[in-house]
Amino acid sequence: MENIPIAVLASGRGSNFQAILDAIDAGECSADVKVFITDNPEAKAIERAQSKNIPVEIIDKREIKDREQFDLELKKKLDGYKVELVVLAGYMRIIKSKELLDSYKYKIINIHPSLLPAFKGTTHAQHEAYDYGCKVSGLTIHFVTDDVDGGPIIYQEAVDISDCSSGDEVAAKIIKHEHKAYPKVVDSFAKGKYVVEGKHVRYIKK
Ligand code: GRF
């Protein structure tokens, strides 16, 4: 089984990134992280990459303000590392460049902490689910397209949040599921392929 060469992008603490690294170490995720890329020079996730000797590329959001220019810089970096899958793991920027999206079509995935399309396009989905009084929320792993949080859905998992008494509790509960689900989905890219037909995603094992 060949490992799939991936890039991981994160802007903050990177606990999902760590879950992927741990799964790789445990032999449960057939991926090679060729590069870690961040827009935030202070991201905790940088240390996680460094501790595994993974190359780190920082594209400072304070230096490149223009979205298109930023994404083209990102594309250059990704092209250089020859990755087959780009994993967004708490990457807090919207990818807007058509050039980047077109050349990595159905090769960029994201994880969102709600059952999409509920709580789409927000960075506080867990708190909004709690405030709404939801009994069930969850997570969605989807392809990234120009429709923010609206790309074809690869995987979803429902999480019972009826016992939670704050948005923070909801977030803490859902993230545990994220940590299990994301490495499995990354692994599935090494073991087969996803075929996208409109909004529908079908999996074909190798
Ligand atoms: C996760 O909740 C993920 O669903 C969302 O951003 C958060 C990232 O957390 N996209 P972490 O940086 O992986 O800890």
XYZ file of N, CA and C and ligand atoms in Angstrom:
632
model
N 0.852 -1.210 0.000
C 0.000 0.000 0.000
C 0.879 1.249 0.000
N 0.661 2.085 -1.005
C 1.451 3.320 -1.087
C 0.875 4.397 -0.177
N 1.762 5.100 0.505
C 1.290 6.234 1.286
C 0.932 7.380 0.348
N -0.088 8.103 0.720
C -0.467 9.244 -0.112
C 0.281 10.492 0.387
N 0.930 11.233 -0.535
C 1.623 12.451 -0.111
C 0.623 13.583 0.145
N 0.648 14.109 1.345
C -0.340 15.138 1.702
C 0.344 16.408 2.230
N -0.422 17.498 2.159
C -0.051 18.736 2.850
C -1.117 18.945 3.919
N -0.712 19.421 5.081
C -1.692 19.790 6.101
C -1.588 21.297 6.319
N -2.748 21.951 6.354
C -2.801 23.394 6.580
C -3.586 23.670 7.856
N -3.014 24.449 8.748
C -3.723 24.813 9.976
C -3.293 26.212 10.398
N -4.174 26.881 11.140
C -3.874 28.246 11.583
C -3.692 28.351 13.097
N -4.022 27.284 13.811
C -4.037 27.422 15.267
C -3.384 26.276 15.996
N -4.157 25.682 16.925
C -3.542 24.685 17.821
C -3.212 23.377 17.106
N -3.988 23.012 16.102
C -3.630 21.840 15.297
C -3.849 20.496 15.961
N -4.913 20.357 16.749
C -5.135 19.041 17.378
C -5.559 17.992 16.353
N -6.242 18.397 15.311
C -6.572 17.436 14.243
C -5.304 17.020 13.488
N -4.419 17.955 13.282
C -3.129 17.653 12.658
C -2.399 16.602 13.511
N -2.396 16.835 14.826
C -1.739 15.885 15.728
C -2.388 14.505 15.642
N -3.701 14.480 15.548
C -4.412 13.189 15.455
C -3.979 12.442 14.192
N -3.764 13.189 13.103
C -3.302 12.559 11.855
C -1.875 12.038 12.034
N -1.025 12.853 12.659
C 0.362 12.409 12.897
C 0.393 11.159 13.776
N -0.451 11.145 14.806
C -0.483 9.987 15.718
C -0.977 8.735 14.986
N -1.977 8.917 14.132
C -2.510 7.770 13.384
C -1.467 7.242 12.399
N -0.689 8.144 11.809
C 0.387 7.709 10.900
C 1.396 6.872 11.692
N 1.774 7.380 12.863
C 2.736 6.652 13.717
C 2.200 5.289 14.123
N 0.896 5.220 14.337
C 0.279 3.960 14.778
C 0.014 3.017 13.600
N 0.383 3.436 12.403
C 0.162 2.591 11.215
C -1.292 2.544 10.787
N -2.059 3.546 11.220
C -3.495 3.545 10.882
C -3.865 4.559 9.804
N -2.883 5.253 9.302
C -3.172 6.264 8.281
C -2.016 6.267 7.290
N -2.294 5.784 6.074
C -1.236 5.623 5.071
C -0.990 6.940 4.338
N -0.403 7.876 5.049
C -0.119 9.184 4.455
C 1.278 9.639 4.854
N 1.895 10.430 3.977
C 3.161 11.100 4.305
C 2.893 12.586 4.289
N 3.115 13.236 5.426
C 2.925 14.686 5.450
C 4.191 15.319 4.863
N 4.084 15.767 3.623
C 5.249 16.332 2.923
C 5.535 17.745 3.373
N 4.481 18.442 3.809
C 4.665 19.833 4.230
C 3.509 20.259 5.133
N 3.850 21.129 6.077
C 2.827 21.785 6.888
C 2.849 23.260 6.507
N 1.683 23.799 6.222
C 1.614 25.207 5.804
C 0.656 25.971 6.723
N 1.073 27.153 7.112
C 0.202 27.981 7.953
C 0.235 29.436 7.501
N -0.838 30.143 7.831
C -0.899 31.586 7.569
C -0.568 32.360 8.847
N -0.310 31.610 9.924
C -0.126 32.248 11.218
C 1.228 31.849 11.828
N 2.181 32.783 11.840
C 3.514 32.454 12.353
C 3.501 32.003 13.806
N 2.381 32.268 14.526
C 2.331 31.862 15.939
C 1.526 30.580 16.180
N 1.151 29.906 15.127
C 0.313 28.711 15.292
C 1.037 27.627 16.098
N 0.330 27.073 17.062
C 0.910 25.998 17.875
C 1.219 24.773 17.002
N 0.453 24.635 15.946
C 0.625 23.483 15.055
C 2.035 23.432 14.443
N 2.721 24.577 14.376
C 4.079 24.602 13.813
C 4.989 23.655 14.594
N 4.873 23.710 15.945
C 5.716 22.841 16.786
C 5.431 21.376 16.516
N 4.177 21.081 16.242
C 3.808 19.675 15.982
C 4.515 19.179 14.726
N 4.592 20.036 13.712
C 5.293 19.662 12.481
C 6.788 19.530 12.752
N 7.334 20.516 13.460
C 8.774 20.501 13.716
C 9.196 19.264 14.488
N 8.348 18.835 15.430
C 8.719 17.675 16.242
C 8.766 16.401 15.403
N 8.210 16.459 14.215
C 8.250 15.289 13.308
C 9.162 15.556 12.106
N 9.919 16.630 12.189
C 10.805 17.028 11.074
C 10.076 17.205 9.747
N 8.869 17.697 9.838
C 8.081 17.980 8.629
C 8.379 19.429 8.216
N 8.692 19.648 6.931
C 8.945 21.025 6.493
C 7.764 21.951 6.823
N 8.091 23.140 7.296
C 7.057 24.129 7.643
C 7.165 25.306 6.683
N 6.053 25.690 6.112
C 6.018 26.872 5.250
C 5.038 27.859 5.876
N 5.529 29.064 6.115
C 4.670 30.100 6.684
C 4.396 31.152 5.609
N 3.128 31.343 5.313
C 2.752 32.444 4.419
C 2.031 33.425 5.345
N 2.721 34.454 5.720
C 2.216 35.342 6.774
C 1.017 36.161 6.274
N -0.115 35.964 6.951
C -1.338 36.671 6.548
C -1.194 38.196 6.720
N -0.259 38.602 7.585
C -0.087 40.048 7.792
C 0.731 40.672 6.665
N 1.503 39.820 5.989
C 2.338 40.349 4.905
C 1.644 40.331 3.552
N 0.846 39.274 3.312
C 0.134 39.221 2.029
C -1.355 39.376 2.306
N -1.858 40.564 2.110
C -3.257 40.831 2.458
C -4.199 40.461 1.317
N -3.691 40.557 0.098
C -4.546 40.274 -1.056
C -4.827 38.771 -1.142
N -6.100 38.420 -1.156
C -6.521 37.001 -1.133
C -5.970 36.195 -2.288
N -6.118 36.769 -3.494
C -5.696 36.066 -4.706
C -4.181 35.807 -4.658
N -3.471 36.857 -4.279
C -2.011 36.744 -4.213
C -1.602 35.700 -3.166
N -2.325 35.705 -2.046
C -2.041 34.746 -0.976
C -2.225 33.312 -1.484
N -3.352 33.090 -2.147
C -3.658 31.738 -2.629
C -2.685 31.290 -3.717
N -2.211 32.235 -4.515
C -1.254 31.860 -5.562
C 0.089 31.466 -4.938
N 0.420 32.153 -3.866
C 1.631 31.799 -3.104
C 1.464 30.389 -2.522
N 0.268 30.142 -2.013
C -0.047 28.821 -1.444
C 0.058 27.745 -2.532
N -0.479 28.044 -3.692
C -0.444 27.084 -4.794
C 1.008 26.751 -5.170
N 1.840 27.781 -5.205
C 3.253 27.572 -5.536
C 3.897 26.594 -4.560
N 3.596 26.802 -3.281
C 4.172 25.922 -2.245
C 3.654 24.504 -2.439
N 2.359 24.360 -2.622
C 1.772 23.019 -2.765
C 2.367 22.316 -3.982
N 2.470 23.036 -5.091
C 3.020 22.452 -6.320
C 4.445 21.936 -6.062
N 5.196 22.719 -5.311
C 6.589 22.371 -5.037
C 6.741 21.056 -4.285
N 5.771 20.732 -3.448
C 5.869 19.501 -2.634
C 5.162 18.310 -3.276
N 4.549 18.534 -4.416
C 3.902 17.455 -5.178
C 2.951 16.610 -4.327
N 2.022 17.277 -3.669
C 1.078 16.546 -2.822
C -0.153 16.134 -3.636
N -0.756 15.061 -3.206
C -1.966 14.580 -3.891
C -3.231 14.941 -3.124
N -3.044 15.338 -1.862
C -4.209 15.691 -1.050
C -3.821 16.844 -0.126
N -4.711 17.817 -0.037
C -4.471 18.973 0.837
C -5.513 18.917 1.955
N -5.030 18.806 3.183
C -5.927 18.588 4.319
C -6.010 19.862 5.148
N -7.178 20.490 5.135
C -7.363 21.686 5.958
C -7.804 21.233 7.348
N -7.010 21.632 8.340
C -7.291 21.180 9.712
C -7.291 22.400 10.623
N -8.405 23.146 10.583
C -8.455 24.375 11.358
C -7.701 25.481 10.641
N -7.793 25.482 9.326
C -7.174 26.538 8.508
C -8.215 27.637 8.371
N -7.905 28.805 8.909
C -8.930 29.826 9.101
C -9.088 30.804 7.937
N -8.594 30.426 6.775
C -8.755 31.305 5.610
C -9.630 30.638 4.579
N -10.429 31.443 3.943
C -11.249 30.922 2.858
C -10.384 30.876 1.603
N -10.376 29.730 0.931
C -9.632 29.632 -0.331
C -10.544 30.121 -1.447
N -10.116 31.173 -2.108
C -10.988 31.815 -3.101
C -10.434 31.742 -4.512
N -9.116 31.565 -4.638
C -8.512 31.639 -5.971
C -8.999 30.506 -6.871
N -9.529 30.907 -8.024
C -10.044 29.925 -8.980
C -8.892 29.050 -9.484
N -7.756 29.689 -9.661
C -6.600 28.947 -10.180
C -6.197 27.821 -9.215
N -6.180 28.149 -7.929
C -5.831 27.134 -6.925
C -6.926 26.065 -6.840
N -8.173 26.511 -6.773
C -9.283 25.556 -6.649
C -9.370 24.638 -7.868
N -9.122 25.206 -9.056
C -9.200 24.395 -10.280
C -8.071 23.371 -10.340
N -6.864 23.801 -9.968
C -5.771 22.830 -10.143
C -5.757 21.788 -9.021
N -6.458 22.057 -7.924
C -6.567 21.039 -6.859
C -8.028 20.600 -6.688
N -8.730 20.522 -7.795
C -10.155 20.170 -7.729
C -10.350 18.779 -7.101
N -11.161 18.715 -6.078
C -11.435 17.476 -5.332
C -10.168 16.860 -4.747
N -9.218 17.743 -4.467
C -7.992 17.295 -3.787
C -7.776 18.084 -2.499
N -8.715 18.975 -2.187
C -8.616 19.734 -0.938
C -9.808 19.332 -0.080
N -9.523 18.927 1.167
C -10.631 18.548 2.060
C -10.588 19.395 3.337
N -11.752 19.510 3.944
C -11.875 20.313 5.161
C -12.750 19.566 6.165
N -12.539 19.868 7.432
C -13.419 19.309 8.468
C -14.153 20.464 9.139
N -15.456 20.296 9.291
C -16.280 21.356 9.872
C -17.069 20.753 11.052
N -17.085 21.450 12.189
C -17.702 20.853 13.378
C -19.214 21.039 13.480
N -19.924 20.622 12.431
C -21.387 20.571 12.492
C -21.843 19.619 11.407
N -23.113 19.282 11.441
C -23.676 18.478 10.356
C -24.117 19.459 9.277
N -23.264 19.662 8.294
C -23.606 20.618 7.226
C -24.837 20.141 6.456
N -25.707 21.038 5.989
C -25.498 22.484 5.912
C -25.872 23.264 7.176
N -26.157 22.582 8.269
C -26.426 23.339 9.498
C -25.139 24.058 9.929
N -25.282 25.284 10.338
C -24.165 26.077 10.862
C -22.997 26.137 9.879
N -23.375 26.435 8.655
C -22.418 26.590 7.561
C -21.774 27.979 7.631
N -20.511 28.068 7.241
C -19.862 29.374 7.094
C -19.614 30.126 8.390
N -19.534 29.399 9.491
C -19.235 30.055 10.758
C -18.043 29.362 11.410
N -17.320 30.138 12.219
C -16.209 29.516 12.954
C -16.651 29.152 14.375
N -17.939 29.317 14.654
C -18.449 28.997 15.998
C -19.602 28.003 15.931
N -19.467 27.027 15.044
C -20.586 26.115 14.791
C -21.037 25.376 16.056
N -20.081 25.011 16.897
C -20.451 24.232 18.097
C -21.256 25.101 19.070
N -20.830 26.373 19.216
C -21.541 27.286 20.116
C -22.917 27.633 19.561
N -22.969 27.770 18.244
C -24.270 28.094 17.642
C -25.229 26.918 17.764
N -24.701 25.712 17.651
C -25.565 24.525 17.819
C -26.088 24.470 19.256
N -25.226 24.772 20.201
C -25.662 24.776 21.605
C -26.708 25.860 21.829
N -26.415 27.079 21.360
C -27.335 28.202 21.570
C -28.698 27.936 20.924
N -28.684 27.187 19.834
C -29.936 26.885 19.131
C -30.764 25.842 19.880
N -30.094 25.154 20.808
C -30.789 24.097 21.552
C -30.776 22.751 20.848
N -29.836 22.589 19.915
C -29.755 21.306 19.189
C -29.465 20.159 20.154
N -30.064 19.032 19.886
C -29.792 17.822 20.678
C -28.719 16.978 20.005
N -28.636 17.135 18.706
C -27.639 16.395 17.925
C -26.894 17.400 17.051
N -25.563 17.295 17.053
C -24.789 18.030 16.054
C -23.796 17.025 15.479
N -22.573 17.439 15.175
C -21.645 16.449 14.643
C -20.531 17.068 13.847
N -20.063 16.323 12.879
C -18.950 16.811 12.062
C -19.170 16.413 10.618
N -18.571 17.207 9.749
C -18.640 16.943 8.312
C -17.245 17.091 7.711
N -16.875 16.127 6.893
C -15.633 16.233 6.123
C -16.058 16.345 4.659
N -15.595 17.398 4.008
C -16.103 17.675 2.657
C -14.993 18.199 1.749
N -15.249 18.117 0.444
C -14.318 18.714 -0.508
C -14.488 20.223 -0.471
N -13.385 20.916 -0.702
C -13.413 22.378 -0.699
C -13.666 22.866 -2.132
N -14.679 23.699 -2.263
C -14.995 24.341 -3.540
C -15.152 25.838 -3.271
N -15.620 26.574 -4.285
C -15.793 28.024 -4.049
C -17.022 28.324 -3.196
N -17.813 27.312 -2.895
C -18.957 27.474 -2.000
C -18.476 27.123 -0.577
N -18.283 28.159 0.239
C -17.663 27.947 1.555
C -18.480 26.970 2.409
N -17.835 25.892 2.845
C -18.464 24.812 3.626
C -19.587 24.115 2.850
N -19.583 24.312 1.540
C -20.683 23.757 0.741
C -20.247 22.730 -0.292
N -18.991 22.300 -0.238
C -18.501 21.321 -1.217
C -19.082 19.936 -0.946
N -18.968 19.031 -1.930
C -19.538 17.683 -1.781
C -19.059 16.981 -0.501
N -19.998 16.329 0.146
C -19.731 15.724 1.466
C -19.129 14.326 1.323
N -18.008 14.134 2.002
C -17.317 12.841 1.987
C -17.789 11.977 3.158
N -17.920 12.600 4.324
C -18.220 11.829 5.542
C -18.922 12.735 6.551
N -19.882 12.147 7.244
C -20.539 12.882 8.339
C -20.732 11.953 9.519
N -20.714 12.552 10.685
C -20.966 11.757 11.891
C -21.796 12.590 12.857
N -22.843 11.993 13.350
C -23.703 12.693 14.308
C -23.164 12.499 15.722
N -23.270 13.548 16.528
C -22.837 13.465 17.928
C -23.989 13.963 18.804
N -24.345 13.146 19.788
C -25.404 13.509 20.741
C -24.861 14.597 21.672
N -25.464 15.779 21.625
C -24.970 16.864 22.494
C -26.027 17.258 23.523
N -27.015 16.366 23.705
C -28.135 16.714 24.588
C -27.695 16.838 26.044
N -26.550 16.248 26.394
C -26.074 16.335 27.782
C -25.101 17.503 27.986
N -24.854 18.297 26.968
C -23.872 19.383 27.098
C -24.514 20.628 27.712
N -23.749 21.330 28.546
C -24.334 22.521 29.140
C -23.622 23.809 28.743
N -22.834 23.762 27.685
C -22.250 24.993 27.123
C -21.730 24.690 25.721
N -21.464 25.747 24.981
C -20.889 25.592 23.648
C -19.503 24.964 23.724
N -18.768 25.318 24.777
C -17.430 24.738 24.948
C -17.507 23.226 25.134
N -18.536 22.808 25.883
C -18.696 21.349 26.087
C -19.023 20.653 24.770
N -19.845 21.313 23.966
C -20.180 20.735 22.656
C -18.899 20.599 21.825
N -18.088 21.667 21.831
C -16.841 21.646 21.040
C -15.919 20.525 21.532
N -15.829 20.393 22.852
C -14.941 19.369 23.418
C -15.425 17.966 23.062
N -16.738 17.813 22.981
C -17.280 16.491 22.656
C -17.077 16.169 21.171
N -17.375 17.148 20.331
C -17.273 16.895 18.880
C -15.818 16.671 18.466
N -14.892 17.403 19.081
C -13.506 17.296 18.590
C -12.940 15.889 18.797
N -13.421 15.207 19.825
C -12.953 13.821 20.039
C -13.327 12.954 18.839
N -14.502 13.196 18.313
C -14.938 12.442 17.127
C -14.141 12.872 15.895
N -13.834 14.169 15.824
C -13.033 14.665 14.694
C -11.689 13.934 14.647
N -11.080 13.797 15.824
C -9.744 13.189 15.886
C -9.735 11.745 15.397
N -10.853 11.076 15.532
C -10.917 9.686 15.035
C -11.256 9.675 13.546
N -12.178 10.558 13.165
C -12.699 10.506 11.799
C -11.704 11.018 10.755
N -11.008 12.116 11.076
C -10.193 12.754 10.024
C -9.054 11.837 9.535
N -8.291 11.211 10.456
C -7.244 10.308 9.964
C -7.806 9.159 9.143
N -8.995 8.666 9.507
C -9.596 7.559 8.744
C -9.934 8.003 7.330
N -10.483 9.196 7.224
C -10.834 9.694 5.882
C -9.567 9.930 5.057
N -8.534 10.494 5.675
C -7.265 10.690 4.947
C -6.758 9.325 4.466
N -6.810 8.345 5.350
C -6.366 6.992 5.004
C -7.168 6.425 3.825
N -8.441 6.739 3.789
C -9.280 6.181 2.715
C -8.832 6.691 1.332
N -8.203 7.861 1.292
C -7.689 8.372 0.014
C -6.515 7.528 -0.490
N -5.791 6.914 0.445
C -4.668 6.060 0.037
C -5.175 4.706 -0.442
N -6.359 4.330 0.028
C -6.860 2.979 -0.233
C -7.929 2.909 -1.318
N -8.224 4.040 -1.916
C -9.262 4.053 -2.942
C -9.405 5.444 -3.493
N -10.526 5.673 -4.181
C -10.712 7.039 -4.700
C -12.178 7.460 -4.571
N -12.354 8.746 -4.488
C -13.694 9.305 -4.397
C -14.098 9.838 -5.770
N -15.295 9.475 -6.163
C -15.828 9.961 -7.428
C -16.945 10.947 -7.078
N -16.841 12.148 -7.633
C -17.825 13.173 -7.318
C -18.784 13.338 -8.490
N -20.063 13.172 -8.180
C -21.091 13.378 -9.215
C -22.068 14.415 -8.673
N -21.891 15.653 -9.086
C -22.712 16.733 -8.535
C -22.414 16.871 -7.048
N -23.468 16.742 -6.225
C -23.269 16.851 -4.775
C -22.961 15.483 -4.154
N -22.986 14.446 -4.969
C -22.827 13.093 -4.427
C -21.407 12.578 -4.562
N -20.941 11.947 -3.491
C -19.580 11.426 -3.467
C -19.655 9.916 -3.268
N -19.021 9.196 -4.194
C -19.020 7.738 -4.128
C -17.588 7.276 -3.931
N -17.431 6.207 -3.154
C -16.075 5.720 -2.862
C -15.813 4.418 -3.588
N -14.684 4.341 -4.257
C -14.304 3.086 -4.928
C -12.991 2.615 -4.318
N -13.045 1.414 -3.727
C -11.833 0.852 -3.102
C -10.864 0.397 -4.174
N -9.554 0.478 -3.881
C -8.540 0.031 -4.849
C -8.583 -1.471 -4.987
C -11.911 22.017 14.494
O -13.045 22.131 15.304
C -12.307 21.872 13.063
O -13.533 21.216 12.889
C -12.428 23.297 12.600
O -11.411 23.977 13.265
C -11.103 23.307 14.484
C -9.625 23.055 14.474
O -9.166 22.562 15.698
N -12.327 23.394 11.170
P -7.665 22.067 15.826
O -6.768 23.242 15.415
O -7.491 20.892 14.912
O -7.479 21.710 17.256
